[in-house]
């Protein structure tokens, strides 16, 4: 399960890959999928300013690719930064994953077909965004 979330925590984009693929292989499709979204004002493209990620994404080619896209990189370095101290921004993303895996169909993966799992993952993301919206407006 791959999740691209906002700085406040709600998931912007969700994706699924095979269980035996590395997390870093899902980064490029997620960022490219997010950059194709059009803004509501004057047809602009929304582009993320910075990307915060954990040590699984600490690869030189990913860092170069993100900088080439004009995205600032804040990825924890292997062997240098402790995983105990997540930091203010990375904690928000780490919190988003339990929001999604708290739904019964997602925690242990019951679905064999990735399309069905992706549908339930999208539904869970929509529900978590809806709950967040209700909490902010009431």
CSV table of C-alpha atoms in Angstrom, one decimal:
chain,number,residue,atom,x,y,z
A,1,UNK,CA,0.0,0.0,0.0
A,2,UNK,CA,1.4,3.4,-1.0
A,3,UNK,CA,-0.1,6.7,0.3
A,4,UNK,CA,0.7,10.2,-0.7
A,5,UNK,CA,-0.7,12.5,2.0
A,6,UNK,CA,-1.1,16.2,2.6
A,7,UNK,CA,0.9,18.0,5.3
A,8,UNK,CA,-2.1,17.7,7.5
A,9,UNK,CA,-2.5,14.0,7.1
A,10,UNK,CA,-5.4,13.3,4.8
A,11,UNK,CA,-4.5,11.0,1.9
A,12,UNK,CA,-4.3,12.6,-1.5
A,13,UNK,CA,-3.4,9.6,-3.6
A,14,UNK,CA,-3.4,5.9,-2.8
A,15,UNK,CA,-1.8,3.0,-4.7
A,16,UNK,CA,-1.1,-0.7,-4.5
A,17,UNK,CA,1.9,-2.7,-5.6
A,18,UNK,CA,2.9,-6.3,-5.3
A,19,UNK,CA,4.0,-7.5,-1.8
A,20,UNK,CA,7.5,-8.3,-2.8
A,21,UNK,CA,8.4,-4.9,-4.4
A,22,UNK,CA,10.4,-2.3,-2.6
A,23,UNK,CA,8.6,0.8,-1.3
A,24,UNK,CA,10.8,3.1,-3.3
A,25,UNK,CA,9.5,1.7,-6.6
A,26,UNK,CA,6.0,3.2,-5.9
A,27,UNK,CA,7.3,6.8,-5.3
A,28,UNK,CA,7.6,7.9,-9.0
A,29,UNK,CA,4.1,6.8,-10.0
A,30,UNK,CA,2.6,8.4,-7.0
A,31,UNK,CA,4.3,11.7,-7.5
A,32,UNK,CA,3.6,11.7,-11.3
A,33,UNK,CA,-0.1,10.9,-10.6
A,34,UNK,CA,-0.4,13.8,-8.2
A,35,UNK,CA,1.3,16.3,-10.5
A,36,UNK,CA,-1.2,15.6,-13.3
A,37,UNK,CA,-4.1,17.0,-11.2
A,38,UNK,CA,-5.4,20.4,-12.2
A,39,UNK,CA,-5.9,23.2,-9.8
A,40,UNK,CA,-9.4,24.7,-9.4
A,41,UNK,CA,-8.1,28.2,-10.2
A,42,UNK,CA,-7.0,29.2,-13.7
A,43,UNK,CA,-6.2,25.6,-14.7
A,44,UNK,CA,-2.8,25.5,-12.9
A,45,UNK,CA,-1.0,22.3,-12.1
A,46,UNK,CA,-0.5,21.6,-8.4
A,47,UNK,CA,3.0,20.5,-7.7
A,48,UNK,CA,4.2,19.4,-4.2
A,49,UNK,CA,6.9,21.7,-2.8
A,50,UNK,CA,8.5,19.2,-0.5
A,51,UNK,CA,8.5,15.5,0.0
A,52,UNK,CA,9.0,14.0,3.4
A,53,UNK,CA,9.7,10.3,3.5
A,54,UNK,CA,11.3,7.5,5.6
A,55,UNK,CA,14.5,5.6,5.2
A,56,UNK,CA,13.0,3.2,2.6
A,57,UNK,CA,13.2,6.0,0.0
A,58,UNK,CA,16.8,7.0,0.7
A,59,UNK,CA,18.2,6.4,-2.7
A,60,UNK,CA,20.4,8.8,-4.8
A,61,UNK,CA,18.5,8.3,-8.0
A,62,UNK,CA,15.2,9.1,-6.3
A,63,UNK,CA,16.6,12.2,-4.8
A,64,UNK,CA,18.0,13.4,-8.2
A,65,UNK,CA,14.7,12.6,-9.9
A,66,UNK,CA,12.7,14.6,-7.2
A,67,UNK,CA,15.1,17.6,-7.5
A,68,UNK,CA,14.7,17.4,-11.3
A,69,UNK,CA,11.0,17.7,-10.8
A,70,UNK,CA,11.4,20.8,-8.7
A,71,UNK,CA,10.4,19.1,-5.4
A,72,UNK,CA,12.4,19.7,-2.3
A,73,UNK,CA,13.6,16.5,-0.6
A,74,UNK,CA,13.4,15.7,3.1
A,75,UNK,CA,14.2,11.9,3.3
A,76,UNK,CA,15.6,10.3,6.4
A,77,UNK,CA,19.1,9.1,5.8
A,78,UNK,CA,20.1,5.5,6.5
A,79,UNK,CA,22.5,5.1,9.3
A,80,UNK,CA,22.4,8.8,10.3
A,81,UNK,CA,18.9,9.7,11.5
A,82,UNK,CA,17.1,7.7,14.1
A,83,UNK,CA,13.8,6.1,13.3
A,84,UNK,CA,12.7,6.7,16.9
A,85,UNK,CA,12.5,10.5,16.3
A,86,UNK,CA,10.2,10.8,13.3
A,87,UNK,CA,10.0,14.5,13.2
A,88,UNK,CA,6.9,16.8,12.9
A,89,UNK,CA,6.3,16.3,9.2
A,90,UNK,CA,7.0,12.6,8.9
A,91,UNK,CA,4.8,11.7,11.9
A,92,UNK,CA,1.8,13.0,10.0
A,93,UNK,CA,2.4,10.6,7.1
A,94,UNK,CA,3.1,7.7,9.5
A,95,UNK,CA,-0.2,8.5,11.2
A,96,UNK,CA,-2.1,8.3,7.9
A,97,UNK,CA,-1.3,4.6,7.4
A,98,UNK,CA,-3.1,3.4,10.6
A,99,UNK,CA,-6.1,5.5,9.6
A,100,UNK,CA,-6.4,3.4,6.5
A,101,UNK,CA,-5.4,0.1,7.9
A,102,UNK,CA,-7.9,0.5,10.7
A,103,UNK,CA,-10.6,-0.6,8.2
A,104,UNK,CA,-11.3,-4.3,8.5
A,105,UNK,CA,-10.8,-5.2,4.8
A,106,UNK,CA,-7.4,-3.5,4.6
A,107,UNK,CA,-5.6,-4.6,7.7
A,108,UNK,CA,-5.1,-8.2,6.8
A,109,UNK,CA,-5.4,-8.3,3.0
A,110,UNK,CA,-8.4,-10.4,2.3
A,111,UNK,CA,-8.7,-9.5,-1.3
A,112,UNK,CA,-6.7,-11.4,-3.9
A,113,UNK,CA,-7.6,-9.2,-6.8
A,114,UNK,CA,-5.6,-5.9,-6.7
A,115,UNK,CA,-8.5,-4.0,-8.3
A,116,UNK,CA,-10.8,-5.0,-5.4
A,117,UNK,CA,-8.2,-4.1,-2.8
A,118,UNK,CA,-7.6,-0.7,-4.6
A,119,UNK,CA,-11.3,0.0,-4.5
A,120,UNK,CA,-11.5,-0.7,-0.7
A,121,UNK,CA,-8.3,1.4,-0.2
A,122,UNK,CA,-9.9,4.3,-2.2
A,123,UNK,CA,-13.1,4.0,-0.2
A,124,UNK,CA,-11.1,4.1,3.1
A,125,UNK,CA,-9.2,7.1,1.9
A,126,UNK,CA,-12.4,8.9,1.0
A,127,UNK,CA,-13.9,8.0,4.4
A,128,UNK,CA,-10.9,9.3,6.3
A,129,UNK,CA,-11.0,12.6,4.3
A,130,UNK,CA,-14.7,12.9,5.0
A,131,UNK,CA,-14.2,12.3,8.8
A,132,UNK,CA,-11.4,14.9,8.8
A,133,UNK,CA,-13.7,17.4,7.0
A,134,UNK,CA,-16.5,16.8,9.4
A,135,UNK,CA,-14.2,17.2,12.4
A,136,UNK,CA,-12.9,20.5,11.0
A,137,UNK,CA,-16.3,22.0,10.1
A,138,UNK,CA,-18.1,21.2,13.4
